[in-house]
CSV table of C-alpha atoms (C1' of nucleotides) in Angstrom, one decimal:
chain,number,residue,atom,x,y,z
J,1,MET,CA,88.6,93.1,69.3
J,2,ASN,CA,89.2,89.9,71.2
J,3,GLU,CA,86.2,89.0,73.3
J,4,GLY,CA,88.4,87.7,76.0
J,5,VAL,CA,89.3,91.4,76.8
J,6,GLU,CA,85.8,91.7,78.3
J,7,TRP,CA,86.0,88.3,80.2
J,8,ALA,CA,89.4,89.3,81.6
J,9,LEU,CA,88.3,92.7,82.9
J,10,HIS,CA,85.2,91.2,84.7
J,11,SER,CA,87.3,88.4,86.1
J,12,CYS,CA,89.9,90.7,87.5
J,13,LEU,CA,87.0,92.7,89.2
J,14,ASN,CA,85.5,89.6,90.5
J,15,LEU,CA,88.8,88.5,92.0
J,16,ALA,CA,89.2,91.9,93.7
J,17,TRP,CA,85.8,91.7,95.2
J,18,ILE,CA,86.2,88.1,96.3
J,19,GLY,CA,89.4,89.0,98.2
J,20,GLU,CA,92.9,87.7,98.0
J,21,GLU,CA,92.7,85.1,100.9
J,22,ARG,CA,92.4,82.1,98.4
J,23,ALA,CA,92.8,81.5,94.9
J,24,VAL,CA,89.7,81.0,92.7
J,25,THR,CA,89.6,78.3,89.9
J,26,ALA,CA,88.9,79.3,86.3
J,27,ALA,CA,85.9,76.9,86.3
J,28,ARG,CA,84.3,79.0,89.1
J,29,LEU,CA,85.0,82.4,87.5
J,30,ALA,CA,83.6,81.0,84.3
J,31,ALA,CA,80.4,79.6,85.9
J,32,TYR,CA,79.6,83.1,87.3
J,33,HIS,CA,79.1,84.4,83.8
J,34,GLU,CA,78.3,81.0,82.0
J,35,LEU,CA,81.5,81.3,80.0
J,36,PRO,CA,83.5,78.3,78.4
J,37,PRO,CA,85.7,77.4,81.3
J,38,ALA,CA,88.6,76.1,79.3
J,39,TYR,CA,88.7,79.1,77.0
J,40,LEU,CA,88.4,81.5,79.8
J,41,ASN,CA,91.4,79.6,81.4
J,42,LYS,CA,93.3,80.3,78.3
J,43,GLN,CA,92.7,84.1,78.7
J,44,LEU,CA,93.7,84.0,82.3
J,45,GLN,CA,96.9,82.3,81.4
J,46,SER,CA,97.7,85.4,79.1
J,47,LEU,CA,97.0,87.5,82.3
J,48,VAL,CA,99.5,85.5,84.3
J,49,ARG,CA,102.2,85.7,81.5
J,50,ALA,CA,101.6,89.5,81.7
J,51,GLY,CA,102.2,89.4,85.4
J,52,ILE,CA,98.6,90.7,86.3
J,53,LEU,CA,97.5,87.5,87.9
J,54,SER,CA,99.4,84.8,89.6
J,55,SER,CA,98.3,81.1,89.4
J,56,VAL,CA,98.6,78.2,91.8
J,57,PRO,CA,98.8,74.9,90.1
J,58,GLY,CA,97.4,71.6,91.6
J,59,CYS,CA,94.6,70.8,93.9
J,60,GLN,CA,93.1,73.8,95.7
J,61,GLY,CA,94.8,76.0,93.1
J,62,GLY,CA,93.4,78.8,91.0
J,63,PHE,CA,94.1,82.5,90.2
J,64,ARG,CA,94.6,85.5,92.2
J,65,LEU,CA,95.5,89.0,91.5
J,66,ALA,CA,99.3,89.6,91.3
J,67,ARG,CA,99.1,93.2,92.5
J,68,SER,CA,96.3,95.7,93.6
J,69,LEU,CA,93.8,97.2,91.1
J,70,ASP,CA,95.3,100.6,91.2
J,71,ARG,CA,98.4,99.2,89.7
J,72,ILE,CA,96.6,97.5,86.9
J,73,THR,CA,95.5,99.8,84.0
J,74,LEU,CA,93.1,98.9,81.1
J,75,MET,CA,96.0,99.1,78.7
J,76,ASP,CA,97.8,96.4,80.6
J,77,VAL,CA,94.8,93.9,80.2
J,78,VAL,CA,94.3,94.8,76.6
J,79,THR,CA,98.0,94.4,75.7
J,80,ALA,CA,97.9,91.0,77.7
J,81,ILE,CA,95.0,89.7,75.6
J,82,GLU,CA,95.4,91.4,72.4
J,83,GLY,CA,99.1,91.5,72.0
J,84,PRO,CA,101.4,94.7,71.8
J,85,ASP,CA,100.5,95.3,68.0
J,86,GLU,CA,98.5,98.3,67.2
J,87,ALA,CA,95.2,98.0,65.3
J,88,PHE,CA,96.3,99.8,62.1
J,89,ARG,CA,99.4,98.2,60.6
J,90,CYS,CA,101.2,99.8,57.8
J,91,THR,CA,102.2,97.3,55.1
J,92,GLU,CA,104.2,100.0,53.1
J,93,ILE,CA,102.4,99.5,49.9
J,94,ARG,CA,104.2,102.8,48.5
J,95,GLY,CA,107.2,100.3,48.1
J,96,GLN,CA,105.3,98.1,45.8
J,97,GLY,CA,104.5,98.4,42.1
J,98,PRO,CA,105.7,101.1,39.7
J,99,GLY,CA,105.1,103.8,42.3
J,100,ALA,CA,108.0,102.4,44.3
J,101,THR,CA,110.8,104.9,44.9
J,102,THR,CA,113.8,102.6,44.1
J,103,GLY,CA,116.9,103.0,45.8
J,104,ARG,CA,116.7,105.5,48.7
J,105,PRO,CA,114.8,104.5,51.9
J,106,THR,CA,111.2,105.9,51.8
J,107,ALA,CA,110.5,108.7,54.4
J,108,GLU,CA,107.8,108.0,57.0
J,109,CYS,CA,104.4,107.3,55.7
J,110,ALA,CA,102.1,110.1,56.4
J,111,ILE,CA,99.0,107.8,56.7
J,112,ALA,CA,100.7,105.5,59.1
J,113,ASP,CA,101.6,108.6,61.1
J,114,ALA,CA,98.2,109.8,61.2
J,115,MET,CA,96.6,106.4,62.2
J,116,GLY,CA,99.3,106.1,64.7
J,117,ARG,CA,98.3,109.3,66.4
J,118,ALA,CA,94.7,108.0,66.8
J,119,ASP,CA,96.1,104.8,68.2
J,120,LEU,CA,98.3,106.8,70.7
J,121,ALA,CA,95.2,108.7,71.8
J,122,TRP,CA,93.4,105.4,72.4
J,123,ARG,CA,96.2,103.9,74.4
J,124,ARG,CA,96.7,106.9,76.4
J,125,GLU,CA,93.1,106.8,77.6
J,126,LEU,CA,93.5,103.1,78.4
J,127,ALA,CA,96.7,103.9,80.4
J,128,ALA,CA,95.1,106.5,82.2
J,129,GLN,CA,92.3,104.5,83.8
J,130,THR,CA,93.2,102.0,86.4
J,131,LEU,CA,90.9,99.1,87.3
J,132,ALA,CA,90.6,100.6,90.7
J,133,ASP,CA,88.7,103.6,88.9
J,134,VAL,CA,86.7,101.2,87.1
J,135,ARG,CA,85.7,99.4,90.3
J,136,ALA,CA,84.9,102.6,92.1
J,137,ARG,CA,82.4,103.5,89.3
J,138,ALA,CA,81.0,100.1,89.2
J,139,GLU,CA,80.3,100.2,92.9
J,140,ARG,CA,78.7,103.6,92.7
J,141,GLN,CA,76.4,102.5,90.0
J,142,ALA,CA,75.4,99.1,91.7
J,143,PRO,CA,76.3,99.2,95.4
J,144,GLY,CA,74.9,95.8,96.2
J,145,ALA,CA,77.1,93.9,93.6
J,146,PRO,CA,80.3,93.4,95.7
J,147,ASP,CA,78.5,91.7,98.6
J,148,ARG,CA,76.4,89.7,96.2
J,149,ILE,CA,79.5,88.5,94.4
J,150,ARG,CA,81.6,87.8,97.6
J,151,ARG,CA,78.7,85.7,98.9
J,152,TRP,CA,78.2,83.6,95.7
J,153,PHE,CA,81.9,82.8,95.5
J,154,ALA,CA,82.0,82.0,99.3
J,155,ASP,CA,79.5,79.2,98.6
J,156,LEU,CA,81.7,76.1,97.8
H,1,MET,CA,91.9,96.2,61.5
H,2,ASN,CA,90.9,95.6,58.1
H,3,GLU,CA,93.8,96.0,55.5
H,4,GLY,CA,91.4,97.8,53.2
H,5,VAL,CA,91.6,101.0,55.2
H,6,GLU,CA,95.2,101.3,54.2
H,7,TRP,CA,94.4,100.8,50.5
H,8,ALA,CA,91.6,103.2,50.7
H,9,LEU,CA,93.5,106.1,52.2
H,10,HIS,CA,96.4,105.8,49.7
H,11,SER,CA,93.8,105.4,46.8
H,12,CYS,CA,92.1,108.6,47.9
H,13,LEU,CA,95.3,110.6,48.1
H,14,ASN,CA,96.3,109.3,44.7
H,15,LEU,CA,92.9,110.4,43.2
H,16,ALA,CA,93.5,113.8,44.7
H,17,TRP,CA,96.9,114.0,43.2
H,18,ILE,CA,95.8,112.9,39.8
H,19,GLY,CA,93.2,115.5,39.6
H,20,GLU,CA,89.4,115.2,39.1
H,21,GLU,CA,89.3,115.7,35.3
H,22,ARG,CA,88.7,112.1,34.6
H,23,ALA,CA,87.6,109.0,36.5
H,24,VAL,CA,90.2,106.4,37.3
H,25,THR,CA,89.6,102.6,37.0
H,26,ALA,CA,90.2,100.3,40.1
H,27,ALA,CA,92.5,98.2,38.1
H,28,ARG,CA,94.8,101.2,37.4
H,29,LEU,CA,94.6,102.3,41.1
H,30,ALA,CA,95.4,98.7,42.1
H,31,ALA,CA,98.3,98.2,39.7
H,32,TYR,CA,100.1,101.3,41.1
H,33,HIS,CA,100.6,99.5,44.3
H,34,GLU,CA,100.4,95.9,43.0
H,35,LEU,CA,97.2,95.2,44.9
H,36,PRO,CA,94.4,92.6,43.8
H,37,PRO,CA,92.3,94.7,41.5
H,38,ALA,CA,88.9,93.0,42.3
H,39,TYR,CA,89.5,93.3,45.9
H,40,LEU,CA,90.4,97.0,45.8
H,41,ASN,CA,87.3,97.5,43.7
H,42,LYS,CA,85.3,96.1,46.6
H,43,GLN,CA,86.8,98.5,49.0
H,44,LEU,CA,86.2,101.4,46.8
H,45,GLN,CA,82.6,100.4,46.4
H,46,SER,CA,82.4,100.9,50.3
H,47,LEU,CA,83.6,104.3,49.8
H,48,VAL,CA,81.1,105.2,47.2
H,49,ARG,CA,78.3,103.9,49.5
H,50,ALA,CA,79.7,106.2,52.1
H,51,GLY,CA,79.6,109.0,49.7
H,52,ILE,CA,83.4,109.6,49.7
H,53,LEU,CA,83.9,108.6,46.1
H,54,SER,CA,81.5,108.8,43.1
H,55,SER,CA,81.6,105.9,40.6
H,56,VAL,CA,81.0,106.1,36.8
H,57,PRO,CA,79.9,102.8,35.3
H,58,GLY,CA,80.4,101.5,32.0
H,59,CYS,CA,83.3,102.0,29.5
H,60,GLN,CA,85.7,104.8,30.3
H,61,GLY,CA,84.2,104.8,33.8
H,62,GLY,CA,86.0,104.6,37.1
H,63,PHE,CA,86.2,106.4,40.5
H,64,ARG,CA,86.7,110.1,41.5
H,65,LEU,CA,86.5,111.9,44.7
H,66,ALA,CA,82.9,112.9,45.6
H,67,ARG,CA,84.3,115.9,47.6
H,68,SER,CA,87.5,117.7,48.4
H,69,LEU,CA,90.0,116.2,50.8
H,70,ASP,CA,89.4,118.9,53.4
H,71,ARG,CA,86.0,117.6,53.9
H,72,ILE,CA,87.0,113.9,54.3
H,73,THR,CA,88.2,112.9,57.7
H,74,LEU,CA,90.2,109.7,58.6
H,75,MET,CA,87.1,108.7,60.7
H,76,ASP,CA,85.1,108.9,57.4
H,77,VAL,CA,87.2,106.4,55.7
H,78,VAL,CA,87.6,104.1,58.6
H,79,THR,CA,83.8,103.9,59.2
H,80,ALA,CA,83.3,103.3,55.5
H,81,ILE,CA,85.5,100.4,55.4
H,82,GLU,CA,85.3,98.9,59.0
H,83,GLY,CA,81.7,99.8,59.7
H,84,PRO,CA,80.3,101.8,62.4
H,85,ASP,CA,80.7,99.4,65.5
H,86,GLU,CA,83.3,100.1,67.9
H,87,ALA,CA,86.2,97.8,68.5
H,88,PHE,CA,85.2,96.8,72.0
H,89,ARG,CA,81.6,95.4,72.2
H,90,CYS,CA,80.0,94.8,75.5
H,91,THR,CA,78.1,91.5,75.4
H,92,GLU,CA,76.8,92.1,79.0
H,93,ILE,CA,77.9,88.9,80.5
H,94,ARG,CA,76.8,90.4,83.8
H,95,GLY,CA,73.3,89.3,82.7
H,96,GLN,CA,74.3,85.7,82.4
H,97,GLY,CA,74.6,83.1,84.9
H,98,PRO,CA,74.0,83.1,88.8
H,99,GLY,CA,75.5,86.7,89.0
H,100,ALA,CA,72.6,88.1,87.0
H,101,THR,CA,70.5,90.6,88.8
H,102,THR,CA,66.9,89.2,88.1
H,103,GLY,CA,64.1,91.6,87.4
H,104,ARG,CA,65.3,95.3,87.3
H,105,PRO,CA,67.4,96.5,84.3
H,106,THR,CA,71.1,96.4,84.9
H,107,ALA,CA,72.9,99.9,85.3
H,108,GLU,CA,75.5,100.9,82.8
H,109,CYS,CA,78.4,98.6,82.7
H,110,ALA,CA,81.5,100.4,84.1
H,111,ILE,CA,83.8,98.3,82.0
H,112,ALA,CA,82.1,99.2,78.8
H,113,ASP,CA,82.0,102.7,79.8
H,114,ALA,CA,85.7,102.9,80.4
H,115,MET,CA,86.4,101.0,77.2
H,116,GLY,CA,83.9,103.4,75.4
H,117,ARG,CA,85.8,106.4,76.6
H,118,ALA,CA,89.1,105.2,75.0
H,119,ASP,CA,87.2,104.5,71.8
H,120,LEU,CA,85.8,107.8,71.9
H,121,ALA,CA,89.3,109.4,72.3
H,122,TRP,CA,90.4,107.2,69.2
H,123,ARG,CA,87.5,108.4,67.1
H,124,ARG,CA,87.9,112.2,68.1
H,125,GLU,CA,91.6,111.9,66.9
H,126,LEU,CA,90.5,110.2,63.6
H,127,ALA,CA,87.7,112.8,63.1
H,128,ALA,CA,90.1,115.7,63.8
H,129,GLN,CA,92.3,114.8,60.9
H,130,THR,CA,91.4,115.4,57.4
H,131,LEU,CA,92.9,113.9,54.4
H,132,ALA,CA,94.1,117.4,53.3
H,133,ASP,CA,96.2,117.5,56.5
H,134,VAL,CA,97.6,114.0,55.6
H,135,ARG,CA,98.3,115.0,52.2
H,136,ALA,CA,100.1,118.3,53.2
H,137,ARG,CA,102.3,116.3,55.5
H,138,ALA,CA,102.9,113.6,52.8
H,139,GLU,CA,104.0,116.3,50.4
H,140,ARG,CA,106.3,117.9,53.0
H,141,GLN,CA,108.0,114.6,53.5
H,142,ALA,CA,108.2,113.5,49.9
H,143,PRO,CA,107.9,116.6,47.7
H,144,GLY,CA,108.5,114.7,44.5
H,145,ALA,CA,105.6,112.1,44.9
H,146,PRO,CA,102.7,114.2,43.6
H,147,ASP,CA,104.4,114.8,40.2
H,148,ARG,CA,105.6,111.3,39.9
H,149,ILE,CA,102.1,109.9,40.7
H,150,ARG,CA,100.3,112.4,38.3
H,151,ARG,CA,102.8,111.4,35.5
H,152,TRP,CA,102.4,107.8,35.9
H,153,PHE,CA,98.6,107.9,35.8
H,154,ALA,CA,98.7,110.1,32.8
H,155,ASP,CA,100.3,107.4,30.7
H,156,LEU,CA,97.6,105.3,29.4
I,1,DG,C1',96.8,56.5,118.7
I,2,DT,C1',100.3,58.6,115.7
I,3,DG,C1',103.4,59.2,111.9
I,4,DG,C1',104.6,58.2,107.3
I,5,DA,C1',104.0,56.6,102.8
I,6,DT,C1',100.7,55.8,99.1
I,7,DA,C1',96.6,56.6,96.5
I,8,DT,C1',93.5,60.0,94.9
I,9,DA,C1',91.1,64.0,93.3
I,10,DC,C1',91.6,68.3,91.4
I,11,DT,C1',93.5,72.3,88.7
I,12,DC,C1',96.7,74.7,85.7
I,13,DG,C1',99.2,74.6,81.1
I,14,DG,C1',99.7,73.7,76.5
I,15,DA,C1',98.7,71.0,72.3
I,16,DT,C1',94.8,70.0,69.3
I,17,DA,C1',90.0,70.6,66.3
I,18,DT,C1',86.3,74.0,64.7
I,19,DT,C1',84.2,78.1,63.2
I,20,DG,C1',83.5,82.6,61.3
I,21,DA,C1',85.3,86.6,59.3
I,22,DC,C1',88.5,88.6,56.2
I,23,DT,C1',90.8,87.9,51.8
I,24,DG,C1',90.4,87.0,47.0
I,25,DT,C1',88.0,85.8,42.6
I,26,DC,C1',84.4,85.6,39.1
I,27,DC,C1',80.6,86.7,36.2
I,28,DG,C1',76.5,89.7,34.9
I,29,DA,C1',74.5,94.7,34.2
I,30,DG,C1',75.2,98.9,31.8
I,31,DT,C1',77.6,102.4,29.1
I,32,DA,C1',80.7,104.8,25.7
I,33,DA,C1',83.2,104.2,21.7
I,34,DT,C1',83.6,101.9,17.4
I,35,DA,C1',82.2,99.7,13.2
I,36,DT,C1',78.7,98.8,9.9
I,37,DC,C1',75.3,99.9,6.4
I,38,DG,C1',72.2,102.7,3.9
I,39,DG,C1',71.1,107.0,1.9
F,1,DC,C1',80.3,111.9,2.5
F,2,DC,C1',77.1,111.8,6.4
F,3,DG,C1',73.9,109.7,9.8
F,4,DA,C1',71.7,106.3,12.2
F,5,DT,C1',72.0,101.8,14.0
F,6,DA,C1',74.1,97.5,15.7
F,7,DT,C1',78.2,95.8,17.6
F,8,DT,C1',82.0,95.6,20.6
F,9,DA,C1',85.0,96.6,24.3
F,10,DC,C1',85.3,97.9,28.8
F,11,DT,C1',84.2,98.8,33.9
F,12,DC,C1',81.4,98.8,38.0
F,13,DG,C1',78.4,95.9,41.1
F,14,DG,C1',77.3,92.3,43.6
F,15,DA,C1',77.3,87.0,44.2
F,16,DC,C1',80.7,83.2,45.0
F,17,DA,C1',85.1,80.3,47.0
F,18,DG,C1',89.6,80.1,49.9
F,19,DT,C1',92.4,81.1,53.9
F,20,DC,C1',93.8,82.4,58.3
F,21,DA,C1',93.3,83.7,63.1
F,22,DA,C1',89.9,83.7,66.8
F,23,DT,C1',87.1,80.3,69.3
F,24,DA,C1',86.3,76.2,71.7
F,25,DT,C1',87.9,71.8,73.5
F,26,DC,C1',90.7,68.1,75.4
F,27,DC,C1',94.4,65.6,77.7
F,28,DG,C1',98.9,65.5,80.5
F,29,DA,C1',102.0,67.6,84.5
F,30,DG,C1',101.8,68.8,89.1
F,31,DT,C1',100.2,69.5,93.9
F,32,DA,C1',97.3,69.3,98.3
F,33,DT,C1',94.2,66.4,100.4
F,34,DA,C1',92.6,62.0,102.1
F,35,DT,C1',93.4,57.2,102.8
F,36,DC,C1',95.8,53.2,104.4
F,37,DC,C1',99.0,50.9,106.9
F,38,DA,C1',102.9,49.9,110.2
F,39,DC,C1',104.5,50.7,114.7
DNA sequence: GTGGATATACTCGGATATTGACTGTCCGAGTAATATCGG
DNA sequence: CCGATATTACTCGGACAGTCAATATCCGAGTATATCCAC
């Protein structure tokens, strides 16, 4: 899986903790975790295209959450970064070679169907969890983190 | 996801339909779906290392199922080809940069935990389905396939 | 001193290199079948 | 004709290139701020 998913999730939580009063630049979000600034910017752009973040161009610009965390699921973020395709893609090799059933259209591939069920279970679990849930759990496990983050980003 | 997973699953089902009386070469299995023979051989070797297939070296050699389909899960095959690592890997970027909590070991990452739950749901679904289940469904959807396959592989 | 126009600095956005992993290929080790030769 | 041995053909197994997408970077478009100047 794309590494940008992890960066995007952390950045979304950081943006929520910072607050929405002003936009935060990609460079600043990247510096907090020592990530490549330009590449993180690329991932954030994907979130903007997906409607998860909104961007402000120009001086004093940056990114902010487009909607509250309880309306953003893990599935939303993963789809924004990774794309809509599922991991297992059936290339229908049944239709190649001497085993091909010439003429009539082939029935549903049982293998693709089985793999699709697993993929569906994965997506269900991702869609069931919102970033608000993740945030709540993170604050329970590390109560001091929100203040520490807010304070660091407040320093110009 | 690795394309070899699809090839491996189809090959396992084909081996089951052919029967276990004699080993089948990688070249023959590849020819049936017009796959690159040497590359399919590589994937089949992974299945051998995982104990799913057994291989017979030398002349008149080939591959055969090491155990019956009802004792092979989709999870087994995916793990054999893709490796044991889960799709989302947490690189613990919390521990990098100014946001790092110096000194004490960091608590469990809530993001990794949430992604891990989805991964677990995916694996559960893969482990719940055996190749015997997939075979049964395939035969229900295409009743003529088993005989057709057996006959083609019988021709030398 | 004040208002407006200009210059400036800063940030997003997309176009452009680079790297690593998946994909694909080739040759050697090992075995069964075959051919050869002697009895 | 029969048996033992050497040869051959064939297949797995791991080592070796090729290719594409993920990774990383750079430069231009656009905007708010600061500066400068005229009044």
